[in-house]
Amino acid sequence: MEEVLVKCERLDHFGRGIGYVLGKIIFVPDLLPNEEALVKIILDKKKYMVGEVVQLVKKSNYRIEPKCPYENCGCALKSLDYLKTLEFKKDKIIDILKRYGEIEGVVKEIVFSRNIYAYRNKITLKVKDGKIGYFKNGTNDLIEINRCEIASKKSNEIIKVLKNSDLSNVREIVIKDFGEVMLIIKGDMNIEELKPLVNSIYINDRLVYGKKFLIAKLGEFKFYVSKDSFFQVNMDVALKLYNKVLEYLDGGKSVLDLYCGTGTISLFLSKYFDEVTGTEINEEAVKCAFLNKDLNNISNVRFICGDVSKEIHHLKADNIVVDPPRSGLTNEGINDILKISPERFVYVSCDPMTLARDLKLFKEKYKVKEVTLFDMFPWTYHVESVCLLIRK
Ligand SMILES: C[S@@+](CC[C@H](N)C(=O)[O-])C[C@H]1O[C@@H](n2cnc3c(N)ncnc32)[C@H](O)[C@@H]1O
């Protein structure tokens, strides 16, 4: 395909360079602001193009040599100076809140990650034709890897062993590393060499070796982690984020922790509220939440297993924290929160677009007081937002 010279004007929300060629916008992964490159056009649509850098002609002062050699993996910002990646994420959230939520002047700071490499406690590896790696963004094309710089040290030791194993009948391997390690394998393989490295192995949802649950330590609490339950991927940043939720809620009589996962936020809140109610749809996560409550000798927390949009009709509290999946809140959920009308409402979000959409619907009755951002996923374009809303 045709090659063109592109000057990068800025980054889009996915960390891709933006330039213009013949009046049409072009998105180029791994091209930084003010850089120029010879770019191969790989997609030419009516309104936009996508390109691939063939040769860098002018280099940014903020370009760094990435530790990871693989192109098109999930770390879209890995060639940019870390402090600049934080600036990018803050500007991106400011822009999204303004454009889609009509909210301005509320983003306070972005909290950095102490570990910018080896920070992930969970990775999902894909296997194709016996080779292991990640799928190229949005495709089923495998990028074969030898290691992953954001995965834990133990995960990389396991990858080394996997690369010398017969994976011809395997489709996917999840590694969870919380000090104790779990492997979740889809397909079939010989696991003898893996056993000394891990505490638990599941094959096709069946426990075939070791413990059913892992135990993760976060702050003063311990948490059971199961095969399918959600846990924040970066422990250092998760702790900082939960402390911000505590600071924003400021204690009180009762609080709802909606979308509570294994009950992490609920347990953190239990010291500062008389009553805490967590609600979560994943049965296994709720089982862990009950176990976590007992493991930490906590009595003022209860958990409900169910869909927040349905359960919330029966609930009441002075304060609410929500931490929904990427899809954000449902309209019913928003209406019910408005009916409950808590004094303080904290919204934890991993998707700024749905956050902006939802915050706009609270605007009439709530003031967005402050938003703090957390770099839970260094080198990727993702960022966690914690927003404090106060009833008007
Ligand atoms: C981003 S996680 C938050 C978990 C928890 N707050 C934490 O920090 O570990 C979102 C959680 O929402 C749960 N979830 C998704 N849809 C739900 C729904 N409709 N009702 C209740 N929980 C839901 C998921 O299973 C997941 O555990």
CSV table of C-alpha atoms and ligand atoms in Angstrom, one decimal:
chain,number,residue,atom,x,y,z
A,1,MET,CA,0.0,0.0,0.0
A,2,GLU,CA,0.9,3.7,-0.4
A,3,GLU,CA,3.4,5.4,2.0
A,4,VAL,CA,2.9,9.0,3.1
A,5,LEU,CA,4.8,11.5,5.3
A,6,VAL,CA,2.7,12.1,8.5
A,7,LYS,CA,3.3,14.8,11.2
A,8,CYS,CA,1.7,13.9,14.5
A,9,GLU,CA,-0.4,16.7,15.9
A,10,ARG,CA,-1.6,15.0,19.1
A,11,LEU,CA,-2.6,11.6,20.5
A,12,ASP,CA,-6.2,10.3,20.3
A,13,HIS,CA,-7.9,8.8,23.4
A,14,PHE,CA,-6.4,5.4,22.6
A,15,GLY,CA,-2.8,6.8,22.5
A,16,ARG,CA,-2.5,6.7,18.7
A,17,GLY,CA,-0.8,9.6,16.9
A,18,ILE,CA,-3.2,11.8,14.9
A,19,GLY,CA,-2.1,13.5,11.7
A,20,TYR,CA,-3.7,14.7,8.5
A,21,VAL,CA,-3.1,13.5,4.9
A,22,LEU,CA,-4.8,15.2,2.0
A,23,GLY,CA,-7.4,16.7,4.4
A,24,LYS,CA,-8.2,13.3,5.9
A,25,ILE,CA,-7.4,12.3,9.5
A,26,ILE,CA,-4.9,9.4,10.0
A,27,PHE,CA,-4.4,7.4,13.1
A,28,VAL,CA,-0.9,6.0,13.6
A,29,PRO,CA,0.0,3.8,16.6
A,30,ASP,CA,3.3,4.5,18.3
A,31,LEU,CA,3.7,8.0,16.7
A,32,LEU,CA,4.2,10.7,19.3
A,33,PRO,CA,3.2,14.4,19.2
A,34,ASN,CA,5.5,16.5,17.0
A,35,GLU,CA,7.1,13.4,15.4
A,36,GLU,CA,7.2,12.9,11.7
A,37,ALA,CA,7.3,9.5,10.0
A,38,LEU,CA,7.0,7.7,6.8
A,39,VAL,CA,3.7,5.8,7.2
A,40,LYS,CA,2.2,2.9,5.4
A,41,ILE,CA,-1.6,3.3,5.0
A,42,ILE,CA,-3.1,0.0,6.1
A,43,LEU,CA,-6.8,1.1,6.1
A,44,ASP,CA,-8.4,3.8,4.0
A,45,LYS,CA,-12.0,4.6,4.9
A,46,LYS,CA,-14.2,7.4,3.6
A,47,LYS,CA,-13.6,9.6,6.7
A,48,TYR,CA,-10.3,8.3,8.2
A,49,MET,CA,-7.2,6.3,7.6
A,50,VAL,CA,-5.0,4.0,9.8
A,51,GLY,CA,-1.3,3.8,9.2
A,52,GLU,CA,1.8,2.0,10.4
A,53,VAL,CA,5.2,3.7,11.0
A,54,VAL,CA,7.7,2.5,8.4
A,55,GLN,CA,10.5,5.0,9.3
A,56,LEU,CA,10.7,7.7,11.9
A,57,VAL,CA,11.9,10.9,10.3
A,58,LYS,CA,11.7,13.3,13.3
A,59,LYS,CA,11.9,12.0,16.9
A,60,SER,CA,10.1,13.4,20.0
A,61,ASN,CA,12.3,14.5,23.0
A,62,TYR,CA,9.9,12.4,25.1
A,63,ARG,CA,10.4,9.1,23.1
A,64,ILE,CA,12.0,6.4,25.2
A,65,GLU,CA,13.3,3.0,24.3
A,66,PRO,CA,10.5,0.7,25.4
A,67,LYS,CA,11.4,-2.4,27.4
A,68,CYS,CA,8.9,-4.4,25.4
A,69,PRO,CA,9.8,-5.2,21.8
A,70,TYR,CA,6.3,-6.2,20.6
A,71,GLU,CA,4.2,-4.0,18.4
A,72,ASN,CA,0.4,-3.6,18.8
A,73,CYS,CA,0.2,-5.2,22.2
A,74,GLY,CA,-1.9,-3.5,24.9
A,75,CYS,CA,0.7,-1.0,25.9
A,76,ALA,CA,0.0,1.8,23.4
A,77,LEU,CA,2.1,4.4,25.4
A,78,LYS,CA,5.2,2.3,26.0
A,79,SER,CA,7.5,4.6,23.9
A,80,LEU,CA,6.5,7.8,25.8
A,81,ASP,CA,8.2,9.1,28.9
A,82,TYR,CA,6.2,7.9,31.9
A,83,LEU,CA,5.5,11.4,33.3
A,84,LYS,CA,4.2,12.4,29.9
A,85,THR,CA,1.9,9.3,29.9
A,86,LEU,CA,0.4,10.6,33.1
A,87,GLU,CA,-0.1,14.1,31.5
A,88,PHE,CA,-1.8,12.4,28.5
A,89,LYS,CA,-4.2,10.5,30.8
A,90,LYS,CA,-5.1,13.6,32.8
A,91,ASP,CA,-5.7,15.7,29.7
A,92,LYS,CA,-7.8,12.9,28.2
A,93,ILE,CA,-10.1,12.7,31.1
A,94,ILE,CA,-10.4,16.5,31.3
A,95,ASP,CA,-11.4,16.5,27.6
A,96,ILE,CA,-13.9,13.6,27.9
A,97,LEU,CA,-15.6,15.0,31.0
A,98,LYS,CA,-15.9,18.4,29.3
A,99,ARG,CA,-17.1,17.1,25.9
A,100,TYR,CA,-19.4,14.3,26.9
A,101,GLY,CA,-20.4,15.2,30.5
A,102,GLU,CA,-20.3,19.1,30.3
A,103,ILE,CA,-18.2,19.0,33.5
A,104,GLU,CA,-15.1,21.3,33.9
A,105,GLY,CA,-12.5,22.2,36.5
A,106,VAL,CA,-12.9,19.1,38.7
A,107,VAL,CA,-10.0,16.8,37.9
A,108,LYS,CA,-7.5,17.3,40.7
A,109,GLU,CA,-4.5,15.0,40.1
A,110,ILE,CA,-3.4,11.7,38.7
A,111,VAL,CA,-1.8,9.3,41.2
A,112,PHE,CA,1.1,7.4,39.8
A,113,SER,CA,2.0,3.7,40.1
A,114,ARG,CA,5.0,2.9,42.3
A,115,ASN,CA,5.7,-0.1,40.0
A,116,ILE,CA,5.6,0.8,36.4
A,117,TYR,CA,6.8,-2.7,35.3
A,118,ALA,CA,5.8,-6.1,36.7
A,119,TYR,CA,2.7,-4.5,38.3
A,120,ARG,CA,0.0,-6.8,36.9
A,121,ASN,CA,-1.3,-9.6,39.2
A,122,LYS,CA,-3.3,-11.1,36.4
A,123,ILE,CA,-2.5,-11.7,32.7
A,124,THR,CA,-4.5,-13.6,30.0
A,125,LEU,CA,-2.3,-15.3,27.5
A,126,LYS,CA,-3.7,-16.6,24.2
A,127,VAL,CA,-2.4,-19.7,22.5
A,128,LYS,CA,-2.6,-20.4,18.8
A,129,ASP,CA,-1.0,-23.2,16.9
A,130,GLY,CA,1.0,-24.1,20.0
A,131,LYS,CA,2.4,-20.6,20.3
A,132,ILE,CA,1.8,-18.3,23.2
A,133,GLY,CA,1.3,-14.5,23.4
A,134,TYR,CA,-1.4,-11.8,23.1
A,135,PHE,CA,-3.9,-11.1,20.4
A,136,LYS,CA,-3.1,-8.0,18.4
A,137,ASN,CA,-5.6,-5.3,19.4
A,138,GLY,CA,-9.1,-6.1,18.2
A,139,THR,CA,-8.0,-9.2,16.2
A,140,ASN,CA,-7.3,-12.9,16.5
A,141,ASP,CA,-3.8,-12.4,15.2
A,142,LEU,CA,-1.3,-13.7,17.7
A,143,ILE,CA,1.7,-11.7,18.8
A,144,GLU,CA,4.1,-14.4,20.1
A,145,ILE,CA,6.0,-13.3,23.2
A,146,ASN,CA,8.9,-14.5,25.3
A,147,ARG,CA,8.0,-12.3,28.2
A,148,CYS,CA,5.7,-9.4,29.2
A,149,GLU,CA,7.2,-6.4,31.0
A,150,ILE,CA,4.0,-5.5,32.9
A,151,ALA,CA,3.4,-9.0,34.1
A,152,SER,CA,4.8,-10.2,37.5
A,153,LYS,CA,8.3,-11.8,37.8
A,154,LYS,CA,6.6,-15.1,38.6
A,155,SER,CA,4.3,-14.9,35.5
A,156,ASN,CA,7.4,-14.5,33.3
A,157,GLU,CA,9.0,-17.6,34.9
A,158,ILE,CA,5.8,-19.5,34.1
A,159,ILE,CA,5.8,-18.1,30.5
A,160,LYS,CA,9.4,-19.5,30.1
A,161,VAL,CA,8.2,-23.0,31.1
A,162,LEU,CA,5.1,-22.7,28.9
A,163,LYS,CA,7.2,-21.9,25.9
A,164,ASN,CA,9.0,-25.2,26.4
A,165,SER,CA,5.8,-27.2,26.8
A,166,ASP,CA,3.5,-28.8,24.3
A,167,LEU,CA,0.6,-26.3,24.0
A,168,SER,CA,-0.9,-27.7,20.8
A,169,ASN,CA,-4.2,-28.4,22.6
A,170,VAL,CA,-4.4,-25.2,24.6
A,171,ARG,CA,-6.4,-22.0,23.7
A,172,GLU,CA,-5.9,-19.7,26.7
A,173,ILE,CA,-3.9,-19.5,30.0
A,174,VAL,CA,-4.7,-17.0,32.7
A,175,ILE,CA,-2.0,-16.4,35.4
A,176,LYS,CA,-3.1,-14.8,38.7
A,177,ASP,CA,-0.2,-13.9,41.0
A,178,PHE,CA,-1.0,-12.6,44.4
A,179,GLY,CA,2.2,-14.0,46.0
A,180,GLU,CA,0.3,-17.3,45.7
A,181,VAL,CA,-0.2,-18.2,42.1
A,182,MET,CA,-3.2,-19.7,40.1
A,183,LEU,CA,-3.2,-21.0,36.5
A,184,ILE,CA,-6.5,-21.2,34.7
A,185,ILE,CA,-6.0,-23.3,31.5
A,186,LYS,CA,-8.5,-23.7,28.6
A,187,GLY,CA,-7.7,-26.8,26.7
A,188,ASP,CA,-5.4,-29.6,27.8
A,189,MET,CA,-1.7,-30.0,28.6
A,190,ASN,CA,0.8,-31.8,30.8
A,191,ILE,CA,1.1,-29.7,34.0
A,192,GLU,CA,3.8,-31.6,35.9
A,193,GLU,CA,6.5,-29.0,35.2
A,194,LEU,CA,4.2,-26.2,36.2
A,195,LYS,CA,3.2,-27.6,39.6
A,196,PRO,CA,6.4,-26.5,41.5
A,197,LEU,CA,5.8,-22.8,40.4
A,198,VAL,CA,2.2,-22.5,41.4
A,199,ASN,CA,-0.4,-23.0,44.2
A,200,SER,CA,-3.4,-23.9,42.1
A,201,ILE,CA,-4.2,-25.1,38.6
A,202,TYR,CA,-7.6,-25.2,36.9
A,203,ILE,CA,-8.2,-27.0,33.6
A,204,ASN,CA,-11.4,-26.2,31.8
A,205,ASP,CA,-13.0,-24.9,35.0
A,206,ARG,CA,-12.0,-28.0,37.1
A,207,LEU,CA,-9.5,-27.7,39.9
A,208,VAL,CA,-6.8,-30.3,39.1
A,209,TYR,CA,-4.0,-29.2,41.4
A,210,GLY,CA,-3.7,-27.3,44.7
A,211,LYS,CA,-5.9,-24.7,46.4
A,212,LYS,CA,-9.4,-23.6,45.3
A,213,PHE,CA,-8.7,-20.0,46.3
A,214,LEU,CA,-5.7,-17.8,46.6
A,215,ILE,CA,-5.2,-15.3,49.4
A,216,ALA,CA,-4.2,-11.7,48.5
A,217,LYS,CA,-3.1,-9.1,51.1
A,218,LEU,CA,-4.0,-5.5,50.6
A,219,GLY,CA,-3.4,-3.0,53.4
A,220,GLU,CA,-4.5,-4.5,56.7
A,221,PHE,CA,-6.9,-6.9,55.0
A,222,LYS,CA,-6.7,-10.4,53.4
A,223,PHE,CA,-8.9,-11.4,50.5
A,224,TYR,CA,-9.8,-14.7,49.0
A,225,VAL,CA,-9.3,-14.6,45.2
A,226,SER,CA,-11.2,-17.2,43.1
A,227,LYS,CA,-10.9,-18.4,39.5
A,228,ASP,CA,-13.5,-16.1,38.1
A,229,SER,CA,-13.8,-13.2,40.6
A,230,PHE,CA,-12.6,-9.7,39.8
A,231,PHE,CA,-9.7,-8.2,41.6
A,232,GLN,CA,-7.9,-4.8,40.8
A,233,VAL,CA,-4.8,-5.7,38.8
A,234,ASN,CA,-2.3,-3.3,40.4
A,235,MET,CA,-2.1,-3.8,44.2
A,236,ASP,CA,-0.2,-0.5,45.0
A,237,VAL,CA,-2.6,1.6,43.1
A,238,ALA,CA,-5.7,-0.3,44.3
A,239,LEU,CA,-4.7,0.5,47.9
A,240,LYS,CA,-4.3,4.2,47.1
A,241,LEU,CA,-7.6,4.2,45.2
A,242,TYR,CA,-9.5,2.5,48.1
A,243,ASN,CA,-8.0,5.1,50.5
A,244,LYS,CA,-9.3,7.9,48.3
A,245,VAL,CA,-12.8,6.3,48.4
A,246,LEU,CA,-12.6,6.3,52.2
A,247,GLU,CA,-11.5,10.0,52.2
A,248,TYR,CA,-14.3,11.0,49.8
A,249,LEU,CA,-17.0,9.2,51.8
A,250,ASP,CA,-15.8,10.6,55.1
A,251,GLY,CA,-17.5,7.9,57.3
A,252,GLY,CA,-21.1,7.8,58.6
A,253,LYS,CA,-24.0,5.6,59.4
A,254,SER,CA,-24.7,3.5,56.3
A,255,VAL,CA,-23.2,2.9,52.9
A,256,LEU,CA,-23.9,0.8,49.8
A,257,ASP,CA,-21.0,-0.7,47.9
A,258,LEU,CA,-22.6,-1.4,44.5
A,259,TYR,CA,-20.7,-3.8,42.1
A,260,CYS,CA,-18.6,-4.9,45.1
A,261,GLY,CA,-16.7,-7.8,43.6
A,262,THR,CA,-15.1,-9.8,46.4
A,263,GLY,CA,-16.1,-7.1,48.9
A,264,THR,CA,-12.8,-5.2,48.9
A,265,ILE,CA,-14.2,-1.7,49.2
A,266,SER,CA,-16.9,-2.9,51.6
A,267,LEU,CA,-14.3,-4.2,54.0
A,268,PHE,CA,-12.2,-1.0,53.8
A,269,LEU,CA,-15.4,0.9,54.6
A,270,SER,CA,-16.4,-1.3,57.5
A,271,LYS,CA,-14.2,0.6,60.0
A,272,TYR,CA,-15.8,3.9,59.2
A,273,PHE,CA,-19.5,3.1,58.8
A,274,ASP,CA,-22.0,1.4,61.2
A,275,GLU,CA,-23.6,-0.7,58.3
A,276,VAL,CA,-22.1,-1.6,54.9
A,277,THR,CA,-24.1,-3.5,52.2
A,278,GLY,CA,-22.2,-4.8,49.2
A,279,THR,CA,-24.0,-6.0,46.0
A,280,GLU,CA,-22.5,-8.1,43.3
A,281,ILE,CA,-23.8,-10.3,40.4
A,282,ASN,CA,-21.0,-12.9,40.3
A,283,GLU,CA,-21.9,-15.8,42.6
A,284,GLU,CA,-18.3,-16.9,43.1
A,285,ALA,CA,-17.2,-13.3,44.0
A,286,VAL,CA,-20.0,-13.1,46.6
A,287,LYS,CA,-18.9,-16.4,48.1
A,288,CYS,CA,-15.4,-14.9,48.4
A,289,ALA,CA,-16.9,-11.7,49.8
A,290,PHE,CA,-18.6,-13.7,52.7
A,291,LEU,CA,-15.3,-15.6,53.3
A,292,ASN,CA,-13.4,-12.3,53.3
A,293,LYS,CA,-15.7,-10.9,55.9
A,294,ASP,CA,-15.0,-13.9,58.2
A,295,LEU,CA,-11.3,-14.0,57.3
A,296,ASN,CA,-11.0,-10.4,58.6
A,297,ASN,CA,-13.4,-10.8,61.6
A,298,ILE,CA,-15.8,-8.2,60.3
A,299,SER,CA,-19.5,-8.2,61.4
A,300,ASN,CA,-21.1,-5.0,60.2
A,301,VAL,CA,-21.0,-5.9,56.5
A,302,ARG,CA,-23.6,-7.9,54.5
A,303,PHE,CA,-23.5,-9.0,50.9
A,304,ILE,CA,-26.3,-9.5,48.4
A,305,CYS,CA,-25.9,-11.6,45.3
A,306,GLY,CA,-27.8,-10.1,42.4
A,307,ASP,CA,-28.1,-7.5,39.6
A,308,VAL,CA,-27.6,-4.0,41.0
A,309,SER,CA,-30.3,-2.6,38.7
A,310,LYS,CA,-32.8,-4.9,40.4
A,311,GLU,CA,-31.5,-5.1,44.0
A,312,ILE,CA,-31.1,-1.4,44.4
A,313,HIS,CA,-35.0,-0.9,44.5
A,314,HIS,CA,-35.0,-2.4,48.0
A,315,LEU,CA,-31.9,-0.6,49.4
A,316,LYS,CA,-31.3,2.6,51.4
A,317,ALA,CA,-28.2,4.3,52.7
A,318,ASP,CA,-26.7,7.7,53.6
A,319,ASN,CA,-23.8,7.2,51.3
A,320,ILE,CA,-23.2,5.2,48.1
A,321,VAL,CA,-20.1,4.0,46.2
A,322,VAL,CA,-20.4,2.4,42.8
A,323,ASP,CA,-17.6,0.6,40.9
A,324,PRO,CA,-19.4,-0.7,37.8
A,325,PRO,CA,-17.9,-2.5,34.8
A,326,ARG,CA,-16.9,-0.6,31.6
A,327,SER,CA,-20.6,-0.3,30.5
A,328,GLY,CA,-21.2,2.0,33.5
A,329,LEU,CA,-24.6,2.4,35.3
A,330,THR,CA,-28.0,1.6,33.8
A,331,ASN,CA,-30.7,4.2,33.6
A,332,GLU,CA,-32.7,2.3,36.2
A,333,GLY,CA,-29.7,2.2,38.5
A,334,ILE,CA,-29.2,6.0,38.1
A,335,ASN,CA,-32.9,6.7,38.8
A,336,ASP,CA,-32.8,4.5,42.0
A,337,ILE,CA,-29.6,6.2,43.2
A,338,LEU,CA,-31.4,9.5,42.7
A,339,LYS,CA,-34.4,8.2,44.6
A,340,ILE,CA,-32.2,7.0,47.5
A,341,SER,CA,-30.6,10.4,47.3
A,342,PRO,CA,-27.4,9.8,49.3
A,343,GLU,CA,-25.6,12.8,50.8
A,344,ARG,CA,-22.3,11.6,49.3
A,345,PHE,CA,-21.9,9.5,46.2
A,346,VAL,CA,-18.6,8.2,45.0
A,347,TYR,CA,-18.3,6.8,41.4
A,348,VAL,CA,-15.2,4.7,40.6
A,349,SER,CA,-14.9,4.2,36.9
A,350,CYS,CA,-12.5,2.4,34.5
A,351,ASP,CA,-14.2,3.9,31.4
A,352,PRO,CA,-14.3,7.7,31.2
A,353,MET,CA,-16.8,7.7,28.3
A,354,THR,CA,-19.5,5.9,30.3
A,355,LEU,CA,-18.5,7.9,33.4
A,356,ALA,CA,-19.1,11.2,31.5
A,357,ARG,CA,-22.4,9.9,30.2
A,358,ASP,CA,-23.6,8.9,33.7
A,359,LEU,CA,-22.3,12.0,35.5
A,360,LYS,CA,-24.3,14.2,33.1
A,361,LEU,CA,-27.5,12.5,34.4
A,362,PHE,CA,-26.7,13.3,38.0
A,363,LYS,CA,-25.9,16.9,37.3
A,364,GLU,CA,-29.3,18.4,38.2
A,365,LYS,CA,-29.3,16.9,41.8
A,366,TYR,CA,-25.5,16.4,42.4
A,367,LYS,CA,-22.4,18.6,42.1
A,368,VAL,CA,-19.3,16.8,41.0
A,369,LYS,CA,-17.0,18.1,43.6
A,370,GLU,CA,-13.7,16.5,42.7
A,371,VAL,CA,-12.2,13.7,40.5
A,372,THR,CA,-8.9,12.0,41.3
A,373,LEU,CA,-7.3,9.7,38.7
A,374,PHE,CA,-5.2,6.6,39.3
A,375,ASP,CA,-2.7,5.1,37.0
A,376,MET,CA,-3.8,1.5,37.6
A,377,PHE,CA,-2.5,0.4,34.1
A,378,PRO,CA,0.9,2.1,33.3
A,379,TRP,CA,1.8,2.3,29.6
A,380,THR,CA,-1.7,1.5,28.4
A,381,TYR,CA,-4.2,4.3,27.6
A,382,HIS,CA,-6.5,3.1,30.5
A,383,VAL,CA,-7.0,5.1,33.7
A,384,GLU,CA,-9.2,4.8,36.8
A,385,SER,CA,-11.2,7.7,37.9
A,386,VAL,CA,-12.7,8.3,41.4
A,387,CYS,CA,-15.3,11.0,41.5
A,388,LEU,CA,-16.9,12.6,44.6
A,389,LEU,CA,-20.5,13.9,44.1
A,390,ILE,CA,-22.3,15.9,46.7
A,391,ARG,CA,-26.1,16.3,46.9
A,392,LYS,CA,-27.1,19.9,46.0
B,1,LIG,C1,-14.9,-3.0,38.3
B,1,LIG,S1,-15.4,-4.4,39.1
B,1,LIG,C2,-15.4,-3.8,40.8
B,1,LIG,C3,-15.1,-4.7,41.9
B,1,LIG,C4,-14.7,-4.2,43.3
B,1,LIG,N1,-15.3,-2.9,43.6
B,1,LIG,C5,-13.2,-4.2,43.4
B,1,LIG,O1,-12.7,-3.1,43.5
B,1,LIG,O2,-12.6,-5.3,43.5
B,1,LIG,C6,-17.1,-4.5,38.7
B,1,LIG,C7,-17.8,-5.7,39.3
B,1,LIG,O3,-19.2,-5.5,38.9
B,1,LIG,C8,-19.8,-6.8,38.8
B,1,LIG,N2,-21.0,-6.7,38.0
B,1,LIG,C9,-21.1,-6.5,36.7
B,1,LIG,N3,-22.4,-6.3,36.3
B,1,LIG,C10,-23.2,-6.3,37.5
B,1,LIG,C11,-24.5,-6.1,37.8
B,1,LIG,N4,-25.4,-5.9,36.8
B,1,LIG,N5,-24.9,-6.2,39.1
B,1,LIG,C12,-24.0,-6.4,40.1
B,1,LIG,N6,-22.7,-6.6,39.8
B,1,LIG,C13,-22.3,-6.5,38.6
B,1,LIG,C14,-18.7,-7.6,38.2
B,1,LIG,O4,-18.9,-9.0,38.4
B,1,LIG,C15,-17.4,-7.1,38.9
B,1,LIG,O5,-17.1,-7.8,40.0
